[in-house]
C-alpha cells in the first residue's frame, strides 16, 4: 500500500491519477515577464510532462498551447507569432491563444478539426497560471494571499530543481529540518536577521508539533518556549496540492513556495515574498533579486525568457560546498543559501527518492499526512469523487509567529486570526 501510494504520487503525466488530480488546480507555469511583449518570441515550457508553448498575442493576451502543430507535428517554436496567433513555419497553419486553428491556407474547410490543445490562463503576481484540467471543472483563480496583492507588494522567482516535485515539497512541510541545514543561515541573511524569532528558535531546539488537517490542507503548529507565561508558536500552512506559507521573521517580508512538476524528474521551485499591507521597499526588492532569503543566484545566462533557471550552485559543482565554512560553523552542511541547502539535500536523494527504503520518524507525521491526503484525493478522483480545497476563499490563510498564553490553544487562535488573512495584521516576531 505504502509502495503503491508513493508510486502513484510521483507520477504526474497526463492520465495518471496524480496528474489528473493536480490538473484540477491552477498551475503556476512561468514568469509573465518571459512573454512580456505582444507578438514577442514564443517560449517552450514543460509542465507535468506536457510540452507546451507560451506566447503573448497582438492584443496582449497570453496563450499556453501544445508545442506541436496538428498537421505533421512540427514544433511551433519555429513558427511566427503575428497577428493574434502562431503560424507554423512549415505549411502555414495558424493557431490562436486558445489553440483553435484559425487558418489552413491549403484547405480552409478543415480548419475546425485542426485545433490543438490550449489551456486557459490568468496572470497574477507576475506569474502566468494555467488551468490544465477538464473544461467544465475550471475553479476560480487561486485565492492564496500573495496571488491577490498588487504587483508591487510581491516578489516571485523560480528555480529549476532536479528532482521529483514531491520530495521538494516535502522539504516545505518538514519544518524540523530548519534547525539543521539552515541553522547558521538565519543570522546572516537580510530576510531573516535581527528578529526575536531567531532568538526563540535558537533558545529551544526541541520544537513540538501539533498538526491540523483542514479544508485547504494542513496547518502545522510548532511550539517552543516563549516568555515565562507564554509559548512561541510558529504556524506553517500547507495548501493543497502544492503551496506552503512560511512563518515570518520580524518585519521581514512573508514568504512561501510552490512546487510544480516539469516532469517526473524535475520541478519548478517557486519562491515568493510579499508584504500584505505595503509595497516592497527598494532595498527589499534588491535583496530578493540578488538571490537572498529563499531565492537564489542563477547559472550564468539561464535566468532569461525560456531559460533553464538553473541555480549557480547546482549538482555539477556540488552546490559550491565549502568544507572550511562547514568546519567554522558558517554553513551547517557547507552549502550556503536556503535554496541551495534544500536543493542539495533533496536532489541528493536522486531524481525520485527511493521510498521503499525510507524509514520514517515521528517528526515526519506532517509529510505522511500530506501524502495520504494527496493519495486519497487522487484515488477518489478516479472514482468520480471531486478533489478537496477547490474553494479559493479557503486559500486566503496566512502563516504566523506569535506568543500565546500557555493555556491558549493555537488552533482556536488561528481560526480567528489566520483564516481570512486580508484584513488582519501580520503576526510576527
Ligand atoms: S506541420 Fe505545421 S503546417 Fe504542416
Ligand atoms: Fe529548507
Short mmCIF file of C-alpha atoms and ligand atoms in Angstrom, two decimals:
data_model
loop_
_atom_site.label_atom_id
_atom_site.label_comp_id
_atom_site.label_asym_id
_atom_site.label_seq_id
_atom_site.Cartn_x
_atom_site.Cartn_y
_atom_site.Cartn_z
CA UNK A 1 0.00 0.00 0.00
CA UNK A 2 2.72 2.42 1.04
CA UNK A 3 4.59 1.41 -2.06
CA UNK A 4 1.60 1.82 -4.31
CA UNK A 5 0.91 5.21 -2.75
CA UNK A 6 4.39 6.57 -3.41
CA UNK A 7 4.49 5.24 -6.97
CA UNK A 8 1.21 6.97 -7.63
CA UNK A 9 2.24 10.27 -6.07
CA UNK A 10 5.46 10.75 -8.02
CA UNK A 11 3.87 10.32 -11.46
CA UNK A 12 2.12 13.37 -12.82
CA UNK A 13 1.91 12.77 -16.58
CA UNK A 14 -1.39 13.22 -18.38
CA UNK A 15 -3.83 10.43 -17.50
CA UNK A 16 -2.07 9.33 -14.29
CA UNK A 17 -4.14 9.54 -11.08
CA UNK A 18 -1.94 12.24 -9.50
CA UNK A 19 -1.57 14.01 -12.85
CA UNK A 20 -5.35 14.15 -13.16
CA UNK A 21 -5.62 15.47 -9.62
CA UNK A 22 -3.01 18.23 -9.99
CA UNK A 23 -4.63 19.34 -13.26
CA UNK A 24 -7.76 20.28 -11.32
CA UNK A 25 -5.93 23.27 -9.75
CA UNK A 26 -4.44 26.40 -11.27
CA UNK A 27 -0.80 25.77 -12.16
CA UNK A 28 1.97 28.38 -11.94
CA UNK A 29 3.60 27.89 -15.33
CA UNK A 30 6.19 30.62 -15.90
CA UNK A 31 7.06 34.22 -15.18
CA UNK A 32 4.77 36.63 -17.01
CA UNK A 33 7.89 38.58 -17.92
CA UNK A 34 9.14 35.69 -20.06
CA UNK A 35 6.48 36.64 -22.58
CA UNK A 36 6.49 40.36 -21.88
CA UNK A 37 5.88 41.72 -25.39
CA UNK A 38 2.80 41.27 -27.57
CA UNK A 39 3.93 39.36 -30.67
CA UNK A 40 7.29 38.72 -28.94
CA UNK A 41 9.17 35.43 -29.07
CA UNK A 42 7.22 32.33 -28.02
CA UNK A 43 8.70 30.21 -25.24
CA UNK A 44 8.85 26.44 -24.79
CA UNK A 45 7.67 25.26 -21.40
CA UNK A 46 7.13 21.80 -19.99
CA UNK A 47 4.64 21.13 -17.20
CA UNK A 48 3.79 17.67 -15.81
CA UNK A 49 5.43 16.10 -18.84
CA UNK A 50 3.42 18.12 -21.38
CA UNK A 51 5.44 20.03 -23.93
CA UNK A 52 3.81 23.41 -24.32
CA UNK A 53 4.38 26.75 -25.95
CA UNK A 54 3.63 30.09 -24.29
CA UNK A 55 3.19 33.35 -26.16
CA UNK A 56 1.51 36.73 -25.99
CA UNK A 57 -0.62 37.69 -28.93
CA UNK A 58 -1.07 41.04 -30.67
CA UNK A 59 -3.81 42.05 -28.21
CA UNK A 60 -1.62 41.18 -25.21
CA UNK A 61 -3.48 38.00 -24.35
CA UNK A 62 -1.28 35.16 -23.00
CA UNK A 63 -1.65 31.74 -24.56
CA UNK A 64 -0.45 28.31 -23.49
CA UNK A 65 -0.88 25.74 -26.24
CA UNK A 66 0.56 22.42 -27.34
CA UNK A 67 4.06 22.89 -28.73
CA UNK A 68 3.29 20.86 -31.85
CA UNK A 69 1.35 21.59 -34.99
CA UNK A 70 -1.67 19.37 -35.66
CA UNK A 71 -0.69 18.93 -39.30
CA UNK A 72 2.52 16.90 -39.16
CA UNK A 73 3.83 17.60 -35.71
CA UNK A 74 6.30 20.40 -36.30
CA UNK A 75 7.29 22.45 -33.25
CA UNK A 76 5.56 25.81 -33.26
CA UNK A 77 8.64 27.18 -31.50
CA UNK A 78 9.89 27.66 -35.05
CA UNK A 79 6.68 29.37 -36.08
CA UNK A 80 5.78 33.04 -36.38
CA UNK A 81 3.97 34.92 -33.59
CA UNK A 82 2.00 37.53 -35.50
CA UNK A 83 -1.49 38.94 -35.95
CA UNK A 84 -3.11 37.20 -32.97
CA UNK A 85 -1.71 33.75 -33.35
CA UNK A 86 1.20 31.44 -34.04
CA UNK A 87 1.67 30.38 -37.63
CA UNK A 88 3.51 27.10 -38.27
CA UNK A 89 6.51 27.76 -40.44
CA UNK A 90 6.18 24.50 -42.38
CA UNK A 91 2.86 24.83 -44.24
CA UNK A 92 1.33 27.88 -42.60
CA UNK A 93 -1.39 26.54 -40.30
CA UNK A 94 -2.24 29.13 -37.66
CA UNK A 95 -3.43 28.81 -34.05
CA UNK A 96 -4.78 31.40 -31.60
CA UNK A 97 -4.19 31.67 -27.81
CA UNK A 98 -6.83 29.02 -27.14
CA UNK A 99 -5.22 26.52 -29.53
CA UNK A 100 -8.03 26.97 -32.02
CA UNK A 101 -6.90 26.59 -35.62
CA UNK A 102 -7.76 29.84 -37.39
CA UNK A 103 -6.15 29.29 -40.78
CA UNK A 104 -5.34 26.36 -43.06
CA UNK A 105 -4.16 28.03 -46.27
CA UNK A 106 -4.36 24.80 -48.30
CA UNK A 107 -7.78 23.63 -47.12
CA UNK A 108 -9.86 26.22 -45.21
CA UNK A 109 -12.75 23.76 -44.95
CA UNK A 110 -10.84 21.51 -42.48
CA UNK A 111 -9.77 24.37 -40.20
CA UNK A 112 -12.15 23.39 -37.44
CA UNK A 113 -10.73 19.94 -36.91
CA UNK A 114 -7.08 21.09 -36.90
CA UNK A 115 -7.19 22.76 -33.47
CA UNK A 116 -4.60 21.84 -30.81
CA UNK A 117 -4.68 21.78 -27.02
CA UNK A 118 -4.84 25.20 -25.38
CA UNK A 119 -5.18 25.97 -21.69
CA UNK A 120 -6.97 28.94 -20.08
CA UNK A 121 -4.52 31.37 -18.47
CA UNK A 122 -4.59 34.08 -15.82
CA UNK A 123 -1.78 36.39 -14.74
CA UNK A 124 -1.29 37.16 -11.09
CA UNK A 125 1.73 38.20 -9.01
CA UNK A 126 3.88 38.25 -12.12
CA UNK A 127 3.14 34.59 -12.84
CA UNK A 128 1.32 33.07 -15.78
CA UNK A 129 -1.05 30.42 -14.39
CA UNK A 130 -2.89 27.86 -16.44
CA UNK A 131 -5.75 25.51 -15.85
CA UNK A 132 -4.95 22.15 -17.44
CA UNK A 133 -7.97 20.10 -16.35
CA UNK A 134 -11.37 19.26 -17.86
CA UNK A 135 -13.03 22.34 -19.34
CA UNK A 136 -16.22 22.14 -17.30
CA UNK A 137 -14.36 21.87 -14.00
CA UNK A 138 -12.33 25.08 -14.03
CA UNK A 139 -12.15 26.53 -10.49
CA UNK A 140 -11.96 30.21 -9.52
CA UNK A 141 -8.46 31.68 -9.86
CA UNK A 142 -6.05 30.96 -6.98
CA UNK A 143 -7.10 32.54 -3.70
CA UNK A 144 -3.75 32.35 -1.95
CA UNK A 145 -2.98 35.75 -0.45
CA UNK A 146 0.16 36.69 -2.39
CA UNK A 147 -1.51 35.95 -5.72
CA UNK A 148 -4.13 38.59 -5.00
CA UNK A 149 -1.97 41.52 -3.92
CA UNK A 150 -0.90 44.46 -6.09
CA UNK A 151 2.19 43.50 -8.13
CA UNK A 152 4.47 45.88 -6.20
CA UNK A 153 3.74 44.04 -2.92
CA UNK A 154 5.11 40.76 -4.25
CA UNK A 155 8.40 39.29 -5.48
CA UNK A 156 8.45 35.88 -7.15
CA UNK A 157 11.27 33.78 -8.55
CA UNK A 158 11.55 30.26 -9.87
CA UNK A 159 14.44 27.85 -9.99
CA UNK A 160 14.93 24.50 -11.59
CA UNK A 161 15.10 21.67 -9.13
CA UNK A 162 16.48 18.42 -10.48
CA UNK A 163 14.19 16.12 -8.55
CA UNK A 164 10.61 14.97 -8.35
CA UNK A 165 8.25 17.67 -7.03
CA UNK A 166 7.15 15.54 -4.07
CA UNK A 167 10.50 15.30 -2.28
CA UNK A 168 11.00 19.03 -2.91
CA UNK A 169 7.61 19.91 -1.49
CA UNK A 170 8.13 17.66 1.49
CA UNK A 171 11.01 19.90 2.50
CA UNK A 172 8.49 22.72 2.77
CA UNK A 173 6.23 20.66 5.01
CA UNK A 174 9.04 19.19 7.10
CA UNK A 175 9.89 22.27 9.14
CA UNK A 176 12.06 20.29 11.57
CA UNK A 177 14.97 20.42 9.08
CA UNK A 178 15.33 24.19 9.64
CA UNK A 179 17.23 23.60 12.89
CA UNK A 180 19.86 21.65 10.98
CA UNK A 181 20.76 22.58 7.45
CA UNK A 182 19.54 26.20 7.73
CA UNK A 183 20.83 26.73 11.27
CA UNK A 184 23.51 29.33 10.53
CA UNK A 185 21.77 30.90 7.56
CA UNK A 186 19.14 32.79 9.55
CA UNK A 187 21.77 35.02 11.22
CA UNK A 188 23.41 36.42 8.14
CA UNK A 189 20.50 36.57 5.74
CA UNK A 190 18.93 40.04 5.31
CA UNK A 191 15.44 38.50 5.06
CA UNK A 192 15.76 36.76 8.42
CA UNK A 193 18.34 38.50 10.59
CA UNK A 194 17.81 40.60 13.71
CA UNK A 195 14.48 39.14 14.81
CA UNK A 196 13.07 37.76 18.05
CA UNK A 197 12.05 34.70 16.04
CA UNK A 198 15.71 33.71 15.73
CA UNK A 199 16.23 34.03 19.47
CA UNK A 200 13.26 31.82 20.29
CA UNK A 201 14.20 29.28 17.62
CA UNK A 202 17.78 29.07 18.90
CA UNK A 203 16.84 29.00 22.57
CA UNK A 204 14.58 25.98 22.16
CA UNK A 205 15.57 23.39 19.58
CA UNK A 206 13.04 20.91 20.88
CA UNK A 207 10.05 22.05 18.86
CA UNK A 208 6.80 20.19 19.49
CA UNK A 209 4.35 19.94 16.59
CA UNK A 210 0.60 19.83 16.51
CA UNK A 211 -0.87 19.25 13.09
CA UNK A 212 -4.37 20.11 11.99
CA UNK A 213 -5.98 18.75 8.86
CA UNK A 214 -8.45 21.24 7.43
CA UNK A 215 -10.39 22.39 4.36
CA UNK A 216 -7.36 23.69 2.47
CA UNK A 217 -4.60 21.32 3.57
CA UNK A 218 -2.62 21.21 6.79
CA UNK A 219 -1.70 23.70 9.47
CA UNK A 220 1.47 22.93 11.43
CA UNK A 221 1.76 24.48 14.85
CA UNK A 222 5.33 24.38 16.11
CA UNK A 223 5.68 25.13 19.82
CA UNK A 224 8.79 26.48 21.51
CA UNK A 225 9.47 28.10 24.86
CA UNK A 226 8.50 31.78 24.74
CA UNK A 227 8.39 34.17 27.69
CA UNK A 228 7.75 32.80 31.22
CA UNK A 229 3.97 32.91 30.73
CA UNK A 230 3.78 32.06 27.02
CA UNK A 231 4.75 29.70 24.22
CA UNK A 232 6.22 30.86 20.95
CA UNK A 233 4.19 29.28 18.13
CA UNK A 234 5.33 29.13 14.54
CA UNK A 235 2.38 28.40 12.30
CA UNK A 236 3.15 26.95 8.86
CA UNK A 237 0.47 26.37 6.25
CA UNK A 238 0.46 23.69 3.58
CA UNK A 239 -2.14 24.39 0.97
CA UNK A 240 -3.38 21.59 -1.20
CA UNK A 241 -1.95 20.49 -3.57
CA UNK A 242 1.50 22.23 -3.64
CA UNK A 243 1.77 25.51 -1.72
CA UNK A 244 3.39 26.33 1.57
CA UNK A 245 3.47 29.51 3.61
CA UNK A 246 6.47 30.02 5.85
CA UNK A 247 6.18 31.56 9.34
CA UNK A 248 7.55 35.11 9.11
CA UNK A 249 10.58 36.67 10.76
CA UNK A 250 10.08 40.10 12.38
CA UNK A 251 9.07 42.80 9.91
CA UNK A 252 10.69 40.98 7.00
CA UNK A 253 8.54 40.06 4.03
CA UNK A 254 6.33 36.99 4.37
CA UNK A 255 7.33 34.00 2.29
CA UNK A 256 6.09 30.89 0.61
CA UNK A 257 6.72 28.33 -2.10
CA UNK A 258 5.00 26.35 -4.80
CA UNK A 259 6.41 23.14 -6.30
CA UNK A 260 5.28 22.32 -9.81
CA UNK A 261 6.32 19.20 -11.72
CA UNK A 262 8.14 19.81 -15.00
CA UNK A 263 8.34 16.06 -15.50
CA UNK A 264 8.79 13.25 -13.00
CA UNK A 265 12.50 14.07 -12.54
CA UNK A 266 12.39 17.88 -12.43
CA UNK A 267 10.26 20.56 -10.88
CA UNK A 268 9.94 24.30 -10.62
CA UNK A 269 10.59 25.50 -7.10
CA UNK A 270 8.78 28.83 -6.92
CA UNK A 271 9.73 31.20 -4.12
CA UNK A 272 7.56 34.11 -3.10
CA UNK A 273 7.97 37.05 -0.76
CA UNK A 274 5.32 39.63 -0.05
CA UNK A 275 4.24 42.44 2.21
CA UNK A 276 0.46 42.27 2.67
CA UNK A 277 -0.02 45.92 3.58
CA UNK A 278 2.60 47.84 1.62
CA UNK A 279 4.77 47.69 -1.48
CA UNK A 280 8.15 46.01 -1.01
CA UNK A 281 10.82 48.64 -0.46
CA UNK A 282 13.59 49.20 -2.99
CA UNK A 283 16.03 47.60 -0.56
CA UNK A 284 13.85 44.53 -0.02
CA UNK A 285 13.42 44.12 -3.75
CA UNK A 286 17.14 44.45 -4.28
CA UNK A 287 17.96 41.74 -1.74
CA UNK A 288 15.36 39.45 -3.23
CA UNK A 289 16.56 39.91 -6.78
CA UNK A 290 20.13 39.26 -5.63
CA UNK A 291 19.00 35.81 -4.54
CA UNK A 292 18.87 36.40 -0.78
CA UNK A 293 16.30 34.81 1.51
CA UNK A 294 14.64 31.82 -0.14
CA UNK A 295 15.66 32.93 -3.65
CA UNK A 296 18.90 32.07 -5.45
CA UNK A 297 21.55 33.17 -7.88
CA UNK A 298 21.47 31.54 -11.29
CA UNK A 299 23.92 29.80 -13.53
CA UNK A 300 25.08 32.41 -15.99
CA UNK A 301 22.67 33.08 -18.83
CA UNK A 302 19.93 30.73 -17.62
CA UNK A 303 17.54 33.22 -15.97
CA UNK A 304 16.25 34.54 -19.27
CA UNK A 305 12.91 34.05 -21.05
CA UNK A 306 12.56 30.34 -21.72
CA UNK A 307 15.85 29.64 -19.92
CA UNK A 308 16.51 26.75 -17.57
CA UNK A 309 16.69 28.97 -14.45
CA UNK A 310 19.27 26.57 -13.09
CA UNK A 311 20.86 27.80 -9.87
CA UNK A 312 24.51 28.79 -9.83
CA UNK A 313 25.05 26.29 -7.03
CA UNK A 314 23.93 23.03 -8.59
CA UNK A 315 24.69 19.33 -8.52
CA UNK A 316 27.50 19.59 -11.04
CA UNK A 317 29.57 21.81 -8.75
CA UNK A 318 28.44 20.14 -5.50
CA UNK A 319 26.43 23.29 -4.77
CA UNK A 320 29.70 25.17 -4.16
CA UNK A 321 30.26 23.17 -0.99
CA UNK A 322 32.74 24.86 1.32
CA UNK A 323 34.25 22.46 3.87
CA UNK A 324 36.04 25.28 5.68
CA UNK A 325 32.78 27.15 6.20
CA UNK A 326 31.27 23.93 7.45
CA UNK A 327 34.09 23.43 9.95
CA UNK A 328 33.86 27.03 11.08
CA UNK A 329 30.10 26.74 11.55
CA UNK A 330 29.22 29.35 8.98
CA UNK A 331 27.21 26.83 6.97
CA UNK A 332 25.87 23.68 8.58
CA UNK A 333 26.38 21.46 5.52
CA UNK A 334 28.99 23.65 3.88
CA UNK A 335 26.41 24.88 1.36
CA UNK A 336 25.25 28.50 1.54
CA UNK A 337 21.75 29.85 0.91
CA UNK A 338 18.37 28.39 1.87
CA UNK A 339 17.54 27.38 -1.69
CA UNK A 340 20.87 25.66 -2.37
CA UNK A 341 20.76 23.97 1.03
CA UNK A 342 17.34 22.49 0.30
CA UNK A 343 18.13 21.62 -3.32
CA UNK A 344 21.45 19.94 -2.45
CA UNK A 345 19.86 17.60 0.06
CA UNK A 346 16.69 16.91 -1.89
CA UNK A 347 18.48 16.33 -5.20
CA UNK A 348 20.98 14.08 -3.42
CA UNK A 349 18.10 11.63 -2.87
CA UNK A 350 18.13 11.01 -6.64
CA UNK A 351 15.58 12.24 -9.17
CA UNK A 352 12.95 10.14 -7.42
CA UNK A 353 13.63 9.25 -3.81
CA UNK A 354 13.79 5.51 -3.08
CA UNK A 355 10.68 5.47 -0.93
CA UNK A 356 10.78 1.72 -0.46
CA UNK A 357 13.83 2.01 1.77
CA UNK A 358 12.99 5.13 3.76
CA UNK A 359 12.49 4.73 7.49
CA UNK A 360 10.24 7.50 8.71
CA UNK A 361 10.44 9.13 12.15
CA UNK A 362 7.75 10.64 14.38
CA UNK A 363 8.79 14.08 13.12
CA UNK A 364 7.64 13.05 9.63
CA UNK A 365 3.98 13.00 10.65
CA UNK A 366 3.06 16.06 8.61
CA UNK A 367 4.64 14.61 5.49
CA UNK A 368 2.77 11.37 5.98
CA UNK A 369 -0.50 13.27 6.38
CA UNK A 370 0.13 15.31 3.24
CA UNK A 371 0.98 12.17 1.25
CA UNK A 372 -2.19 10.48 2.42
CA UNK A 373 -4.34 13.49 1.58
CA UNK A 374 -2.93 13.68 -1.93
CA UNK A 375 -3.20 9.94 -2.47
CA UNK A 376 -6.76 9.75 -1.16
CA UNK A 377 -7.75 12.63 -3.40
CA UNK A 378 -6.09 11.04 -6.45
CA UNK A 379 -7.73 7.67 -5.84
CA UNK A 380 -11.08 9.26 -5.08
CA UNK A 381 -10.95 11.29 -8.26
CA UNK A 382 -10.52 8.05 -10.24
CA UNK A 383 -13.86 7.04 -8.74
CA UNK A 384 -15.54 10.31 -9.60
CA UNK A 385 -15.23 11.97 -6.19
CA UNK A 386 -14.39 15.66 -6.57
CA UNK A 387 -11.00 16.86 -5.20
CA UNK A 388 -10.73 18.89 -1.98
CA UNK A 389 -9.63 22.52 -1.49
CA UNK A 390 -11.07 23.88 -4.72
CA UNK A 391 -12.77 26.74 -2.89
CA UNK A 392 -10.39 29.66 -3.44
CA UNK A 393 -11.83 31.52 -0.42
CA UNK A 394 -10.39 28.84 1.83
CA UNK A 395 -6.88 29.52 0.47
CA UNK A 396 -6.65 33.00 1.98
CA UNK A 397 -4.80 31.80 5.04
CA UNK A 398 -1.57 33.19 6.42
CA UNK A 399 1.40 31.84 8.34
CA UNK A 400 2.42 33.42 11.66
CA UNK A 401 4.86 33.55 14.53
CA UNK A 402 3.20 34.51 17.79
CA UNK A 403 3.45 34.36 21.57
CA UNK A 404 0.30 32.92 23.12
CA UNK A 405 -0.52 32.40 26.80
CA UNK A 406 0.44 28.90 27.92
CA UNK A 407 -3.17 27.80 28.28
CA UNK A 408 -4.35 29.09 24.88
CA UNK A 409 -4.94 26.61 22.09
CA UNK A 410 -3.21 27.86 18.93
CA UNK A 411 -5.85 26.15 16.76
CA UNK A 412 -8.58 28.41 18.20
CA UNK A 413 -6.38 31.47 17.81
CA UNK A 414 -5.56 30.61 14.19
CA UNK A 415 -9.23 30.27 13.24
CA UNK A 416 -9.80 33.89 14.23
CA UNK A 417 -6.51 35.49 13.11
CA UNK A 418 -5.17 33.49 10.18
CA UNK A 419 -8.14 32.07 8.28
CA UNK A 420 -9.04 35.08 6.16
CA UNK A 421 -5.78 36.98 6.19
CA UNK A 422 -6.69 40.00 4.09
CA UNK A 423 -7.82 42.35 6.83
CA UNK A 424 -5.59 41.00 9.54
CA UNK A 425 -2.38 42.41 10.89
CA UNK A 426 0.71 40.29 10.38
CA UNK A 427 1.59 38.24 13.44
CA UNK A 428 5.34 38.04 13.50
CA UNK A 429 8.18 38.48 15.96
S1 LIG B 1 3.43 20.80 -39.94
FE1 LIG B 1 2.59 22.68 -39.36
S2 LIG B 1 1.67 23.39 -41.15
FE2 LIG B 1 2.46 21.50 -41.75
FE1 LIG B 2 14.55 24.28 3.78
#
